[in-house]
Short mmCIF file of C-alpha atoms in Angstrom, two decimals:
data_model
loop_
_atom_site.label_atom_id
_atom_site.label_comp_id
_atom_site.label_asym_id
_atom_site.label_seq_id
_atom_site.Cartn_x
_atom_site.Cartn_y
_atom_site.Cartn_z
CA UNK A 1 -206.44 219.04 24.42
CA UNK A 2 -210.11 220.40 24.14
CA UNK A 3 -212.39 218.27 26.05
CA UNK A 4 -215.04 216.20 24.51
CA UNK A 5 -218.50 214.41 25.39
CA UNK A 6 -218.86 211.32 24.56
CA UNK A 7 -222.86 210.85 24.28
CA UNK A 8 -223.23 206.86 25.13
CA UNK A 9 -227.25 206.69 25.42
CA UNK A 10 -227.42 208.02 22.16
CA UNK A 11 -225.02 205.94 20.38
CA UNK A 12 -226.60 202.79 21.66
CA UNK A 13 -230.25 203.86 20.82
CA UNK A 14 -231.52 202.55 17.55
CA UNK A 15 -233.76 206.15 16.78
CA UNK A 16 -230.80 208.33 17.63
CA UNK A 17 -227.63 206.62 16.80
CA UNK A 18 -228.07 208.07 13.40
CA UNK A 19 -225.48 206.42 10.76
CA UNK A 20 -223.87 204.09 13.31
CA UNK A 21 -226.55 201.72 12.53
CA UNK A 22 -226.05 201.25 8.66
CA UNK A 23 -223.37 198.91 9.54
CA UNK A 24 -222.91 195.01 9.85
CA UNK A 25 -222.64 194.22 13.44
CA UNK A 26 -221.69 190.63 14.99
CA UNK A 27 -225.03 188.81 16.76
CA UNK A 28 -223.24 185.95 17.56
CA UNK A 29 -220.92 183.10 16.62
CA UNK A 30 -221.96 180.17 14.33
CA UNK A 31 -221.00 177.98 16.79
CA UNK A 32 -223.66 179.86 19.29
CA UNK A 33 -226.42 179.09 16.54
CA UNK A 34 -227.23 175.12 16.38
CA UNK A 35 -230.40 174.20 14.07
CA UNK A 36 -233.27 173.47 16.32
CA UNK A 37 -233.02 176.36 19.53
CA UNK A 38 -233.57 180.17 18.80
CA UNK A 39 -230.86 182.43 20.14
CA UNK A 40 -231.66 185.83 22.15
CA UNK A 41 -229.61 188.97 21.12
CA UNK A 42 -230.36 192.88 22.03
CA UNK A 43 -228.42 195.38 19.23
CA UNK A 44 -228.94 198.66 19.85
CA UNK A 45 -231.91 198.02 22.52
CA UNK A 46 -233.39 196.04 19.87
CA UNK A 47 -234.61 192.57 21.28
CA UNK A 48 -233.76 190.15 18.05
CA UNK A 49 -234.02 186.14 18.25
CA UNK A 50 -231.88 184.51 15.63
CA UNK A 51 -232.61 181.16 14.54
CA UNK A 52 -231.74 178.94 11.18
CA UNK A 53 -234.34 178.30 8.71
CA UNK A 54 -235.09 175.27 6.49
CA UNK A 55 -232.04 175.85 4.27
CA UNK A 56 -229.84 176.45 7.40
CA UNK A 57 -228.99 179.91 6.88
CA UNK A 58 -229.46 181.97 9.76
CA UNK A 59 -232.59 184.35 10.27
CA UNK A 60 -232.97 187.45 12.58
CA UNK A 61 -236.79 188.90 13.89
CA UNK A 62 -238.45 191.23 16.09
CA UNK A 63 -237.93 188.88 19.52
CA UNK A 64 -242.02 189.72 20.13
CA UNK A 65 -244.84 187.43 18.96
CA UNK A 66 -247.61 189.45 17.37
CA UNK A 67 -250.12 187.67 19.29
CA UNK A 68 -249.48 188.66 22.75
CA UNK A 69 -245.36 189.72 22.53
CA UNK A 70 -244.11 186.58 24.77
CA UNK A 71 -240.53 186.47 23.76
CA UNK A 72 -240.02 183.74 20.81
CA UNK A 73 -236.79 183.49 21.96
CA UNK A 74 -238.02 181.35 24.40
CA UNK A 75 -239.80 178.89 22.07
CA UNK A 76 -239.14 176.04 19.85
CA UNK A 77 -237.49 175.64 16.51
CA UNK A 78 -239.18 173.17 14.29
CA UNK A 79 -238.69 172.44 10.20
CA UNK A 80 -236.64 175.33 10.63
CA UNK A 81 -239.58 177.46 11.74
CA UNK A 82 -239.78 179.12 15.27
CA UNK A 83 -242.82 178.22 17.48
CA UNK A 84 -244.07 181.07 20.42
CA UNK A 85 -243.86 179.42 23.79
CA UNK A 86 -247.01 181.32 24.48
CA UNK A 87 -250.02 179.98 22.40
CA UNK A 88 -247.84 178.17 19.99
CA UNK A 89 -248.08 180.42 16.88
CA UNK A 90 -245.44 179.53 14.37
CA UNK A 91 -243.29 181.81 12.24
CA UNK A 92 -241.02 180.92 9.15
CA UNK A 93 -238.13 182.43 8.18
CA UNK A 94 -239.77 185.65 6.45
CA UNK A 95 -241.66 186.85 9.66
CA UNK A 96 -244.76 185.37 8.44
CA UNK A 97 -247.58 183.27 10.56
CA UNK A 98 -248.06 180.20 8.73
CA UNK A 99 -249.54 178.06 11.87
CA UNK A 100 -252.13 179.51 15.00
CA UNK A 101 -253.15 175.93 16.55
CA UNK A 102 -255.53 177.41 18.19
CA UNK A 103 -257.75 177.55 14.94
CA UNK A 104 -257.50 173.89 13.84
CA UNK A 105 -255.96 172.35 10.91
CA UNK A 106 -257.70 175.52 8.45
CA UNK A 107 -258.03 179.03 8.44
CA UNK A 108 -260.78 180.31 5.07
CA UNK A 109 -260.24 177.16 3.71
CA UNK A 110 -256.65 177.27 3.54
CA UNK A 111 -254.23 174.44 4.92
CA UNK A 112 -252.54 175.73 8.04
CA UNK A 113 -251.45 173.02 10.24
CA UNK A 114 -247.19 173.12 9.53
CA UNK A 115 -246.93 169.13 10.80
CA UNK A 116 -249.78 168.15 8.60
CA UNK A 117 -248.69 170.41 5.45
CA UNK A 118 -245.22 168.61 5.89
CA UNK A 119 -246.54 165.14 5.85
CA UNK A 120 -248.63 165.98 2.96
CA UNK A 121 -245.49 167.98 0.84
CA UNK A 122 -247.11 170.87 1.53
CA UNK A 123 -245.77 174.65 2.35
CA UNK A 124 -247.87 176.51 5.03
CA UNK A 125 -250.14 179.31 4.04
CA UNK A 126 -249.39 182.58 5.68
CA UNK A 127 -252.15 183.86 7.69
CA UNK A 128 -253.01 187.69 7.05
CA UNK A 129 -252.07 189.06 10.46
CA UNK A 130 -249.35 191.25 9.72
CA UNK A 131 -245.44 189.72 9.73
CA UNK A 132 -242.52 189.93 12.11
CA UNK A 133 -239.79 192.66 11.25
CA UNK A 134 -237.01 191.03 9.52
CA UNK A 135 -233.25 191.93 9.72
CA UNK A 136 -230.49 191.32 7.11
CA UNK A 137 -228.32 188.43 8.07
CA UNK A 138 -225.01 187.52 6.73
CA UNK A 139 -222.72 184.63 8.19
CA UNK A 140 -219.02 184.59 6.94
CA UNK A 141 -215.72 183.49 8.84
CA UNK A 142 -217.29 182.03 12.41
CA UNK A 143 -219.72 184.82 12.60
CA UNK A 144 -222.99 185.79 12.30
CA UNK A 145 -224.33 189.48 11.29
CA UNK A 146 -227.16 191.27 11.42
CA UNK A 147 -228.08 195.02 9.74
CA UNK A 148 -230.70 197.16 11.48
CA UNK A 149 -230.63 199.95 9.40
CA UNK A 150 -233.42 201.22 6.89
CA UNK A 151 -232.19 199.89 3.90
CA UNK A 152 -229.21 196.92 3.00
CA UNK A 153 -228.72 198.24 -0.15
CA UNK A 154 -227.47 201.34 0.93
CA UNK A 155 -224.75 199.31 3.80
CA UNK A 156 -221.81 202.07 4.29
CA UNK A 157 -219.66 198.63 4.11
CA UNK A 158 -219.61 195.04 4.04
CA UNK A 159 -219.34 192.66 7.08
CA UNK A 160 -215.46 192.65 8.27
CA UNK A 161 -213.62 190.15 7.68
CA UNK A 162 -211.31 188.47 10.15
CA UNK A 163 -207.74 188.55 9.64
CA UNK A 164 -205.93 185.10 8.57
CA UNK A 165 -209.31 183.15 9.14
CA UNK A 166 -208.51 179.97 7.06
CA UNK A 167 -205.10 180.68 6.22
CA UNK A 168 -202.45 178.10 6.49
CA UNK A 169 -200.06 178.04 9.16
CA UNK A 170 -202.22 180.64 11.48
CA UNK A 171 -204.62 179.81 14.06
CA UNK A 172 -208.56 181.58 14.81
CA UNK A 173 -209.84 180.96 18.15
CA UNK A 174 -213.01 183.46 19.17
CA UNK A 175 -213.76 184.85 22.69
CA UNK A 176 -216.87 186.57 23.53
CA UNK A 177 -216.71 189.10 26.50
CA UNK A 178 -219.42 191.19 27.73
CA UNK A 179 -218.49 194.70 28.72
CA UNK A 180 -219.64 197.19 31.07
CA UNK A 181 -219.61 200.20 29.27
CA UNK A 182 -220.13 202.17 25.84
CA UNK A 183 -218.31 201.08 22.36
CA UNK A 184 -216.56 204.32 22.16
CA UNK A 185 -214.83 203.79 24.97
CA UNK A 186 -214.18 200.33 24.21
CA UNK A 187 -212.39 200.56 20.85
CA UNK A 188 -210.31 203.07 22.65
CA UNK A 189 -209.41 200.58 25.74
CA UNK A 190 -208.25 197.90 22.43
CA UNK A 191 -206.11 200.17 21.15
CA UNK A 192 -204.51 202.15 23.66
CA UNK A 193 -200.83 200.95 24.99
CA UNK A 194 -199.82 203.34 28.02
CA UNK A 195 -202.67 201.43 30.12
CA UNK A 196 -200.87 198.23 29.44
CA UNK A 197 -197.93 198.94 31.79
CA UNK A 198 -200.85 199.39 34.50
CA UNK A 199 -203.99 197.49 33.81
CA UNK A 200 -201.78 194.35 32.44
CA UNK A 201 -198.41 194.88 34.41
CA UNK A 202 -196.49 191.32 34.47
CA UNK A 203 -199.28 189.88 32.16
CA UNK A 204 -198.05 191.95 29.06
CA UNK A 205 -196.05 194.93 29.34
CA UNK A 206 -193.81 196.28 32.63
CA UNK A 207 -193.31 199.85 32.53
CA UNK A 208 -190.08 200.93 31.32
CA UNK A 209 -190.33 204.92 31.04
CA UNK A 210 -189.55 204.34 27.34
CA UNK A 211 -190.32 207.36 24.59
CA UNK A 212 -192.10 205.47 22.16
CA UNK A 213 -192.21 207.83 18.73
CA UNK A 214 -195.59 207.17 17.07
CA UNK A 215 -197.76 208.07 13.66
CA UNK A 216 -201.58 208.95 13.93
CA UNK A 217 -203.12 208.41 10.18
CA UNK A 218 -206.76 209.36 9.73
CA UNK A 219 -208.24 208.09 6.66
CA UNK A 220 -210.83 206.66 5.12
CA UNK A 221 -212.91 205.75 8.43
CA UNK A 222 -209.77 204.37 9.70
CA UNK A 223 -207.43 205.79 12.55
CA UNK A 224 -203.96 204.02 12.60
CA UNK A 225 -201.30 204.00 15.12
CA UNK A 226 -198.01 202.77 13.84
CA UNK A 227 -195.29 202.53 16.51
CA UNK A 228 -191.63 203.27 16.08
CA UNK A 229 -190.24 201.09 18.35
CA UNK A 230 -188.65 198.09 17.06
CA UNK A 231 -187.38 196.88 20.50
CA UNK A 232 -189.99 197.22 22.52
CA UNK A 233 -190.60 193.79 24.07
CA UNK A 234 -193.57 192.13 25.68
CA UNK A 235 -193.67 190.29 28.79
CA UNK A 236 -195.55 187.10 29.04
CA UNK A 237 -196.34 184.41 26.79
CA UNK A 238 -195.63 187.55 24.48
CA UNK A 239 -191.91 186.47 24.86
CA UNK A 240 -192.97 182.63 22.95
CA UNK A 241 -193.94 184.50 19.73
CA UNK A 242 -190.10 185.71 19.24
CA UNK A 243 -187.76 183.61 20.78
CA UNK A 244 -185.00 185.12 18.11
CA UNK A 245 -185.52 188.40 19.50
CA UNK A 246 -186.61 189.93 15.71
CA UNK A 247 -187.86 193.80 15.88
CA UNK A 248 -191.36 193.85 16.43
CA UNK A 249 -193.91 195.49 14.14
CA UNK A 250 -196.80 196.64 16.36
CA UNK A 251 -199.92 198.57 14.74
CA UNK A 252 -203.04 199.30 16.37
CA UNK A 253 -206.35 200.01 13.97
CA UNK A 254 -209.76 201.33 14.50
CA UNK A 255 -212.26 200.36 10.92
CA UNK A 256 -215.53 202.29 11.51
CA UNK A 257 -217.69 202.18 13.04
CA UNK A 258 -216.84 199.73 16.18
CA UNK A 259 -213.92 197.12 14.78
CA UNK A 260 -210.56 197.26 15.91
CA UNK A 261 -206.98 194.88 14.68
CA UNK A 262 -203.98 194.83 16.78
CA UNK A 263 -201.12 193.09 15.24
CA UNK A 264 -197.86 192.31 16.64
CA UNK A 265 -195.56 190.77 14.03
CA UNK A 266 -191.92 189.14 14.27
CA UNK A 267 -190.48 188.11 11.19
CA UNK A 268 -193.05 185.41 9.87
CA UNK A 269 -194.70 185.03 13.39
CA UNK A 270 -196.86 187.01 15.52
CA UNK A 271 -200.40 187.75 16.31
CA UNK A 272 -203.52 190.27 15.52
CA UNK A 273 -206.13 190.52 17.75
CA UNK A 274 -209.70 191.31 16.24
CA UNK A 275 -212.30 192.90 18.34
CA UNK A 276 -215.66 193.78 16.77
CA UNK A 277 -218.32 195.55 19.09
CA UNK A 278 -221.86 194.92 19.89
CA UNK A 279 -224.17 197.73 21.44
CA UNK A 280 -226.78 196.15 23.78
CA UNK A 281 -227.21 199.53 26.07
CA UNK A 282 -225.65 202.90 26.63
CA UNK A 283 -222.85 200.49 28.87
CA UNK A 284 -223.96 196.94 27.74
CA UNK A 285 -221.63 195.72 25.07
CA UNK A 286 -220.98 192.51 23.58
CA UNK A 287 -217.40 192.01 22.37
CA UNK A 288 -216.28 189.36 19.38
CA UNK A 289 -212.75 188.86 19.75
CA UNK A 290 -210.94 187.07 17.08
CA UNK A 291 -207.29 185.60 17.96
CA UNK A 292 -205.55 184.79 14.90
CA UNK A 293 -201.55 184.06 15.76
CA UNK A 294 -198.85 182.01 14.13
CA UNK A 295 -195.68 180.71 15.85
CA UNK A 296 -192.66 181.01 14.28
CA UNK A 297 -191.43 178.46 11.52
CA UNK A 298 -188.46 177.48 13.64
CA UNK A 299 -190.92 176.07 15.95
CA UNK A 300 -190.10 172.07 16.32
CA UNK A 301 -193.33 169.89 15.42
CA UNK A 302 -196.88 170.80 14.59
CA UNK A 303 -197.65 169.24 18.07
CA UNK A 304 -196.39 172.53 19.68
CA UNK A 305 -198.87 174.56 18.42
CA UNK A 306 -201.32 172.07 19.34
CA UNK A 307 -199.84 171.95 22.77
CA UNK A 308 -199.78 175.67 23.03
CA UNK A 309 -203.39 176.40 21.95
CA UNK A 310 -204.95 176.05 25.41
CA UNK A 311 -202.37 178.17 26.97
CA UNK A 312 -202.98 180.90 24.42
CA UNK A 313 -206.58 180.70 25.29
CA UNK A 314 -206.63 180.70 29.05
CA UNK A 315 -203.47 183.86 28.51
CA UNK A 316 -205.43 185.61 26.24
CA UNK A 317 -208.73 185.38 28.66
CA UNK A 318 -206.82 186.92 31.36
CA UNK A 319 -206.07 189.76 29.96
CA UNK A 320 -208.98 190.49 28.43
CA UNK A 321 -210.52 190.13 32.03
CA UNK A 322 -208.53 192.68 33.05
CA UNK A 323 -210.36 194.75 30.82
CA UNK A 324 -213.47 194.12 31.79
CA UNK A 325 -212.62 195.41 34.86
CA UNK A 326 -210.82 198.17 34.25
CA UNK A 327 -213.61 199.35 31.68
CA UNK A 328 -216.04 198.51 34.75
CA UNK A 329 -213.87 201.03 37.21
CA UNK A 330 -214.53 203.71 33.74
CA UNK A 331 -218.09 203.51 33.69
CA UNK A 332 -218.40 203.59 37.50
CA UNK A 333 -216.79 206.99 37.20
CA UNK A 334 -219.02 208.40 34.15
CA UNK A 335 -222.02 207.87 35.89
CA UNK A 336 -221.13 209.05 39.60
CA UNK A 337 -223.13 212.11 38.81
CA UNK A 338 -223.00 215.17 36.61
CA UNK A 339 -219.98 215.66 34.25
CA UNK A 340 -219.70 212.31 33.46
CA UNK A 341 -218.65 211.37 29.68
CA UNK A 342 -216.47 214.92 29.17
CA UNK A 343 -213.09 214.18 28.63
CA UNK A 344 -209.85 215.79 29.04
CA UNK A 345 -206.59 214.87 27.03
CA UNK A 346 -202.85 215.09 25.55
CA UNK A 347 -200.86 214.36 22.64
CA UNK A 348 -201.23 210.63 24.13
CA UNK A 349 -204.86 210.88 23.22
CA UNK A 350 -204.73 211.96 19.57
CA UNK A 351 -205.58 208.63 18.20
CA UNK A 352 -208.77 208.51 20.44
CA UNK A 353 -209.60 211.93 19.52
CA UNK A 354 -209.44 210.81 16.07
CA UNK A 355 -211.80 208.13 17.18
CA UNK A 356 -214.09 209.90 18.56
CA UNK A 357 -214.68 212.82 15.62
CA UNK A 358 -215.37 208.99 13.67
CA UNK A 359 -218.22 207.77 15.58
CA UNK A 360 -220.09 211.55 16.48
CA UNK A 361 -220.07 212.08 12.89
CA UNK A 362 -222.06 208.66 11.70
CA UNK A 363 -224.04 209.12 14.98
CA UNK A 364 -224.91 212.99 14.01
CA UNK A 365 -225.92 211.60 10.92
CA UNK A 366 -222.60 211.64 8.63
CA UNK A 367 -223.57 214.40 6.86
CA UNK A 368 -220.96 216.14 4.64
CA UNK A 369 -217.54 214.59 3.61
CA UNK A 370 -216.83 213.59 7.64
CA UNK A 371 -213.66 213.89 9.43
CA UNK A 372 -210.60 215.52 7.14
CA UNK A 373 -207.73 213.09 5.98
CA UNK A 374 -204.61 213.85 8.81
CA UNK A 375 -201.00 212.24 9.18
CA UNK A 376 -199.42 213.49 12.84
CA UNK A 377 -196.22 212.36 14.70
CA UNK A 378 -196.81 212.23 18.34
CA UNK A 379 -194.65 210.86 21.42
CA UNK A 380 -196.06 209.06 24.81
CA UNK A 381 -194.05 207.10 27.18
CA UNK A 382 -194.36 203.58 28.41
#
């Protein structure tokens, strides 16, 4: 297969990722986001700090007071207004100074003082000294999201929604994971299965030199792998999900432009495991992973899923690790010097390809129609 550059500084650069920005992308859980302490979060080298404003709904600025650009991150959050740890200048929700204590209770006559204009009923008067950049927020199933592109209105999608989140019968459990490397490479590592029989071995899947027919779709901003393979069986705490030993229904899914769903179903059970991915740096990545699963119906008592919850968790955690380091060992080898990020391939790799074409067009700008509509049969072995 023709080899291919992946350009990773670019992609996590706010002034050169082109189109890649004018997406919804995950700043942090709800849970990670109480009411009185400001949050730190870098998207796209973009220093943000996320806190909740008087109504509770969360609120995303320039992580830089315009007095002398101390991070507000590290300050206080007050009648849901955030307070510089420097010289105390307070911001509401809109970006705008509406307290400098350093100039008393009045600034030309106007009431200033945020404590005072709250016992008295009061709002605070903005102070003309310019305002904070403000970023689209938008919280929705666990999650919180911020847009950093030019214009909300013109969104290429809405924020993704997790699979099963409040559905009876299924469980949503979230694990955050910071990676070592690019999101390109990332949403490739989630959806690839020959490094399973090697980075996971015993964990999830022992090789068995099986020929595993597969279909590559391309449409839509979506690549889809659906496998062939109705008795191909998983090794773990993958063997609790189908103790009838139904044929398994495994699809992998990339949603531009950094969101990928990998379902394994049996019957009525099974599980689908949502990753959506964060650029901090070129290979700084934050990962939301969503874990939605459902055991099967035959299961004996509701206090069996209970029971099995933590063991989920601490299974699902290891493997993920596993990741981490194996995407560590990847970047290690991209940067050792010149050539790194061209890549070489085979039929195996078609799905990544497809990936790829994906994210260089929005980062070149999506100009034109983008990547044709394609169906292809391929074959790998695990």
């Amino acid at each position: 297969m023709t080899v291919r550059t992946v350009d990773l500084d670019a992609e996590a650069d706010l002034n050169r990722c082109g189109a890649l920005k004018d997406f919804w992308y995950v700043a942090c859980l709800s849970t990670e986001l109480p009411a009185n302490k400001p949050l730190a979060r870098t998207v796209f080298g973009t220093g943000l700090v996320l806190f909740r404003g008087p109504d509770g709904a969360p609120t995303a600025l320039r992580d830089r007071c315009l007095h002398r650009n101390a991070r507000l991150s590290k300050g206080d959050v007050f009648d849901g207004r955030l307070g510089c740890p420097y010289h105390g200048w307070v911001y509401d929700a809109s970006g705008a100074v509406v307290e400098i204590p350093a100039l008393g209770p009045s600034q030309r006559g106007e009431k200033l003082n945020a404590h005072a204009c709250a016992h008295e009923g009061l709002k605070p008067a903005p102070c003309d000294l310019g305002r904070l950049a403000r970023f689209p927020t938008r919280e929705q199933d666990g999650l919180v999201y911020v847009y950093l592109g030019a214009d909300v209105t013109q969104a290429r999608a809405e924020p993704f929604r997790v699979p099963y989140w409040g559905e009876r019968g299924w469980t949503v459990y979230f694990m955050v994971t910071r990676f070592s490397n690019g999101v390109t490479n990332l949403v490739e590592n989630f959806m690839d299965v020959p490094h399973t029989s090697f980075v996971h071995r015993g964990w999830f899947r022992d090789p068995t030199r099986k020929r595993v027919p597969s279909t590559v779709k391309r449409h839509a901003g979506r690549v889809r792998m659906t496998y062939h393979q109705e008795e191909d069986a998983l090794t773990g705490l993958g063997r609790l999900f189908n103790p009838r030993g139904l044929p398994l229904v495994h699809t992998d899914e990339f949603i531009v432009p950094n969101v990928t769903r990998v379902d394994y179903q049996w019957g009525d059970s099974g599980f689908a495991i949502n990753s959506q991915c964060t650029p901090i740096g070129p290979a700084d990545t934050l990962v939301y992973t969503a874990i939605s699963y459902r055991l099967p119906v035959d299961v004996p008592g509701a206090w069996v899923g209970r029971a099995l919850t933590p063991l989920v968790r601490w299974y699902t955690r290891q493997v993920i690790q596993q990741d981490v380091v194996i995407m560590e060992t990847q970047r290690q080898g991209l940067t050792d010097g010149p050539g790194g990020g061209v890549y070489s391939g085979t039929e195996a790799d078609l799905h990544h390809a497809d990936i790829e074409a994906y994210r260089r067009w929005l980062r070149e700008g999506a100009h034109g129609p983008g990547p044709e509509d394609a169906e292809r049969d391929v074959v790998f072995w695990v």
